[in-house]
mmCIF file of N, CA and C in Angstrom:
data_model
loop_
_atom_site.group_PDB
_atom_site.id
_atom_site.type_symbol
_atom_site.label_atom_id
_atom_site.label_comp_id
_atom_site.label_asym_id
_atom_site.label_seq_id
_atom_site.Cartn_x
_atom_site.Cartn_y
_atom_site.Cartn_z
ATOM 1 N N MET A 704 -176.102 -67.171 -108.724
ATOM 2 C CA MET A 704 -176.312 -68.199 -109.561
ATOM 3 C C MET A 704 -177.473 -67.869 -110.703
ATOM 4 N N LYS A 705 -178.136 -67.169 -110.550
ATOM 5 C CA LYS A 705 -179.298 -66.942 -111.682
ATOM 6 C C LYS A 705 -178.589 -66.066 -112.744
ATOM 7 N N VAL A 706 -177.778 -65.077 -112.250
ATOM 8 C CA VAL A 706 -177.069 -64.266 -113.238
ATOM 9 C C VAL A 706 -176.012 -65.122 -114.108
ATOM 10 N N LEU A 707 -175.436 -66.097 -113.333
ATOM 11 C CA LEU A 707 -174.500 -67.118 -114.091
ATOM 12 C C LEU A 707 -175.311 -67.777 -115.238
ATOM 13 N N ILE A 708 -176.496 -68.223 -114.729
ATOM 14 C CA ILE A 708 -177.319 -69.046 -115.736
ATOM 15 C C ILE A 708 -177.735 -68.148 -116.912
ATOM 16 N N GLU A 709 -178.130 -66.984 -116.501
ATOM 17 C CA GLU A 709 -178.592 -66.237 -117.723
ATOM 18 C C GLU A 709 -177.359 -65.739 -118.710
ATOM 19 N N ALA A 710 -176.302 -65.620 -117.985
ATOM 20 C CA ALA A 710 -175.113 -65.261 -118.914
ATOM 21 C C ALA A 710 -174.709 -66.441 -119.866
ATOM 22 N N LEU A 711 -174.866 -67.784 -119.248
ATOM 23 C CA LEU A 711 -174.516 -68.882 -120.083
ATOM 24 C C LEU A 711 -175.557 -69.030 -121.078
ATOM 25 N N SER A 712 -176.852 -68.878 -120.875
ATOM 26 C CA SER A 712 -177.831 -68.961 -121.964
ATOM 27 C C SER A 712 -177.816 -67.822 -122.863
ATOM 28 N N PHE A 713 -177.377 -66.659 -122.521
ATOM 29 C CA PHE A 713 -177.040 -65.427 -123.575
ATOM 30 C C PHE A 713 -175.900 -66.054 -124.380
ATOM 31 N N GLU A 714 -174.682 -66.428 -123.807
ATOM 32 C CA GLU A 714 -173.526 -66.943 -124.672
ATOM 33 C C GLU A 714 -174.079 -68.108 -125.514
ATOM 34 N N PHE A 715 -174.839 -68.978 -125.089
ATOM 35 C CA PHE A 715 -175.502 -69.949 -126.021
ATOM 36 C C PHE A 715 -176.429 -69.600 -127.199
ATOM 37 N N ARG A 716 -177.066 -68.477 -126.802
ATOM 38 C CA ARG A 716 -177.851 -67.734 -128.001
ATOM 39 C C ARG A 716 -176.992 -67.189 -128.964
ATOM 40 N N VAL A 717 -175.950 -66.433 -128.431
ATOM 41 C CA VAL A 717 -174.880 -65.683 -129.392
ATOM 42 C C VAL A 717 -174.137 -66.637 -130.222
ATOM 43 N N SER A 718 -173.866 -67.878 -129.689
ATOM 44 C CA SER A 718 -173.133 -68.888 -130.342
ATOM 45 C C SER A 718 -173.952 -69.703 -131.451
ATOM 46 N N SER A 719 -175.165 -69.762 -130.966
ATOM 47 C CA SER A 719 -176.130 -70.525 -131.929
ATOM 48 C C SER A 719 -176.443 -69.481 -133.070
ATOM 49 N N PHE A 720 -176.524 -68.339 -132.856
ATOM 50 C CA PHE A 720 -176.822 -67.104 -133.792
ATOM 51 C C PHE A 720 -175.700 -67.287 -134.795
ATOM 52 N N GLU A 721 -174.253 -67.167 -134.119
ATOM 53 C CA GLU A 721 -173.220 -67.156 -135.154
ATOM 54 C C GLU A 721 -172.953 -68.486 -135.885
ATOM 55 N N PHE A 722 -173.503 -69.494 -135.404
ATOM 56 C CA PHE A 722 -173.563 -71.007 -136.103
ATOM 57 C C PHE A 722 -174.644 -70.850 -137.279
ATOM 58 N N ARG A 723 -175.751 -70.303 -137.001
ATOM 59 C CA ARG A 723 -176.682 -70.010 -137.989
ATOM 60 C C ARG A 723 -176.143 -69.079 -139.227
ATOM 61 N N VAL A 724 -175.704 -68.044 -138.748
ATOM 62 C CA VAL A 724 -174.845 -67.115 -139.895
ATOM 63 C C VAL A 724 -173.836 -67.874 -140.802
ATOM 64 N N SER A 725 -172.998 -68.441 -139.905
ATOM 65 C CA SER A 725 -171.871 -69.162 -140.661
ATOM 66 C C SER A 725 -172.525 -70.283 -141.556
ATOM 67 N N SER A 726 -173.555 -71.146 -141.190
ATOM 68 C CA SER A 726 -174.135 -71.980 -142.026
ATOM 69 C C SER A 726 -174.927 -71.296 -143.194
ATOM 70 N N PHE A 727 -175.442 -70.192 -143.018
ATOM 71 C CA PHE A 727 -176.238 -69.452 -144.126
ATOM 72 C C PHE A 727 -175.086 -69.033 -144.965
ATOM 73 N N LYS A 728 -173.996 -68.510 -144.581
ATOM 74 C CA LYS A 728 -172.878 -68.186 -145.454
ATOM 75 C C LYS A 728 -172.415 -69.242 -146.187
ATOM 76 N N PHE A 729 -172.268 -70.463 -145.838
ATOM 77 C CA PHE A 729 -171.792 -71.503 -146.347
ATOM 78 C C PHE A 729 -172.967 -72.134 -147.499
ATOM 79 N N GLN A 730 -174.050 -72.062 -147.198
ATOM 80 C CA GLN A 730 -175.204 -72.359 -148.232
ATOM 81 C C GLN A 730 -175.180 -71.237 -149.297
ATOM 82 N N VAL A 731 -174.864 -70.004 -149.051
ATOM 83 C CA VAL A 731 -174.768 -68.974 -150.107
ATOM 84 C C VAL A 731 -173.319 -69.398 -150.934
ATOM 85 N N SER A 732 -172.384 -69.780 -150.288
ATOM 86 C CA SER A 732 -171.122 -69.827 -151.132
ATOM 87 C C SER A 732 -171.327 -71.174 -152.031
ATOM 88 N N SER A 733 -172.022 -72.278 -151.305
ATOM 89 C CA SER A 733 -172.146 -73.459 -152.255
ATOM 90 C C SER A 733 -173.334 -73.164 -153.326
ATOM 91 N N PHE A 734 -174.230 -72.244 -153.050
ATOM 92 C CA PHE A 734 -175.008 -71.815 -154.229
ATOM 93 C C PHE A 734 -174.514 -71.150 -155.296
ATOM 94 N N LYS A 735 -173.509 -70.167 -154.805
ATOM 95 C CA LYS A 735 -172.623 -69.547 -155.942
ATOM 96 C C LYS A 735 -171.886 -70.440 -156.621
ATOM 97 N N PHE A 736 -171.170 -71.487 -155.924
ATOM 98 C CA PHE A 736 -170.312 -72.428 -156.696
ATOM 99 C C PHE A 736 -171.287 -73.356 -157.625
ATOM 100 N N ARG A 737 -172.313 -73.848 -157.253
ATOM 101 C CA ARG A 737 -173.304 -74.521 -158.207
ATOM 102 C C ARG A 737 -173.600 -73.411 -159.381
ATOM 103 N N VAL A 738 -173.900 -72.328 -159.153
ATOM 104 C CA VAL A 738 -174.345 -71.414 -160.362
ATOM 105 C C VAL A 738 -173.087 -71.276 -161.295
ATOM 106 N N SER A 739 -171.897 -70.984 -160.713
ATOM 107 C CA SER A 739 -170.803 -70.780 -161.492
ATOM 108 C C SER A 739 -170.382 -72.107 -162.341
ATOM 109 N N SER A 740 -170.624 -73.278 -161.622
ATOM 110 C CA SER A 740 -170.313 -74.453 -162.460
ATOM 111 C C SER A 740 -171.382 -74.753 -163.387
ATOM 112 N N PHE A 741 -172.482 -74.438 -163.129
ATOM 113 C CA PHE A 741 -173.647 -74.384 -164.029
ATOM 114 C C PHE A 741 -173.349 -73.460 -165.267
ATOM 115 N N LYS A 742 -172.899 -72.368 -165.005
ATOM 116 C CA LYS A 742 -172.545 -71.431 -166.230
ATOM 117 C C LYS A 742 -171.361 -71.809 -166.905
ATOM 118 N N ALA A 743 -170.396 -72.525 -166.111
ATOM 119 C CA ALA A 743 -169.230 -73.146 -166.973
ATOM 120 C C ALA A 743 -169.743 -74.065 -167.935
ATOM 121 N N GLN A 744 -170.552 -74.915 -167.336
ATOM 122 C CA GLN A 744 -171.083 -76.074 -168.334
ATOM 123 C C GLN A 744 -171.818 -75.568 -169.384
ATOM 124 N N GLN A 745 -172.549 -74.321 -169.344
ATOM 125 C CA GLN A 745 -173.437 -73.637 -170.388
ATOM 126 C C GLN A 745 -172.532 -73.205 -171.403
ATOM 127 N N SER A 746 -171.334 -72.414 -170.968
ATOM 128 C CA SER A 746 -170.390 -71.774 -171.833
ATOM 129 C C SER A 746 -169.550 -72.784 -172.685
ATOM 130 N N HIS A 747 -169.245 -73.783 -171.937
ATOM 131 C CA HIS A 747 -168.285 -74.997 -172.494
ATOM 132 C C HIS A 747 -169.109 -76.085 -172.619
ATOM 133 N N PRO A 748 -169.901 -76.367 -173.632
ATOM 134 C CA PRO A 748 -170.689 -77.707 -173.950
ATOM 135 C C PRO A 748 -169.933 -78.846 -174.045
ATOM 136 N N PRO A 749 -170.078 -79.969 -173.267
ATOM 137 C CA PRO A 749 -169.363 -81.145 -173.344
ATOM 138 C C PRO A 749 -169.415 -81.986 -174.435
ATOM 139 N N PHE A 750 -168.708 -81.717 -175.497
ATOM 140 C CA PHE A 750 -168.582 -82.532 -176.606
ATOM 141 C C PHE A 750 -167.401 -82.288 -177.425
#
């Protein structure tokens, strides 16, 4: 029973780590999107 609980907690830690990694990748991609849209506004002035 103890081994099962340790395995489940290990899987939980791994999945939470994967979740943190994917959310970090999402933040990075949204940051790149903001930077590219900011550069587009700079290169094409809206008037």
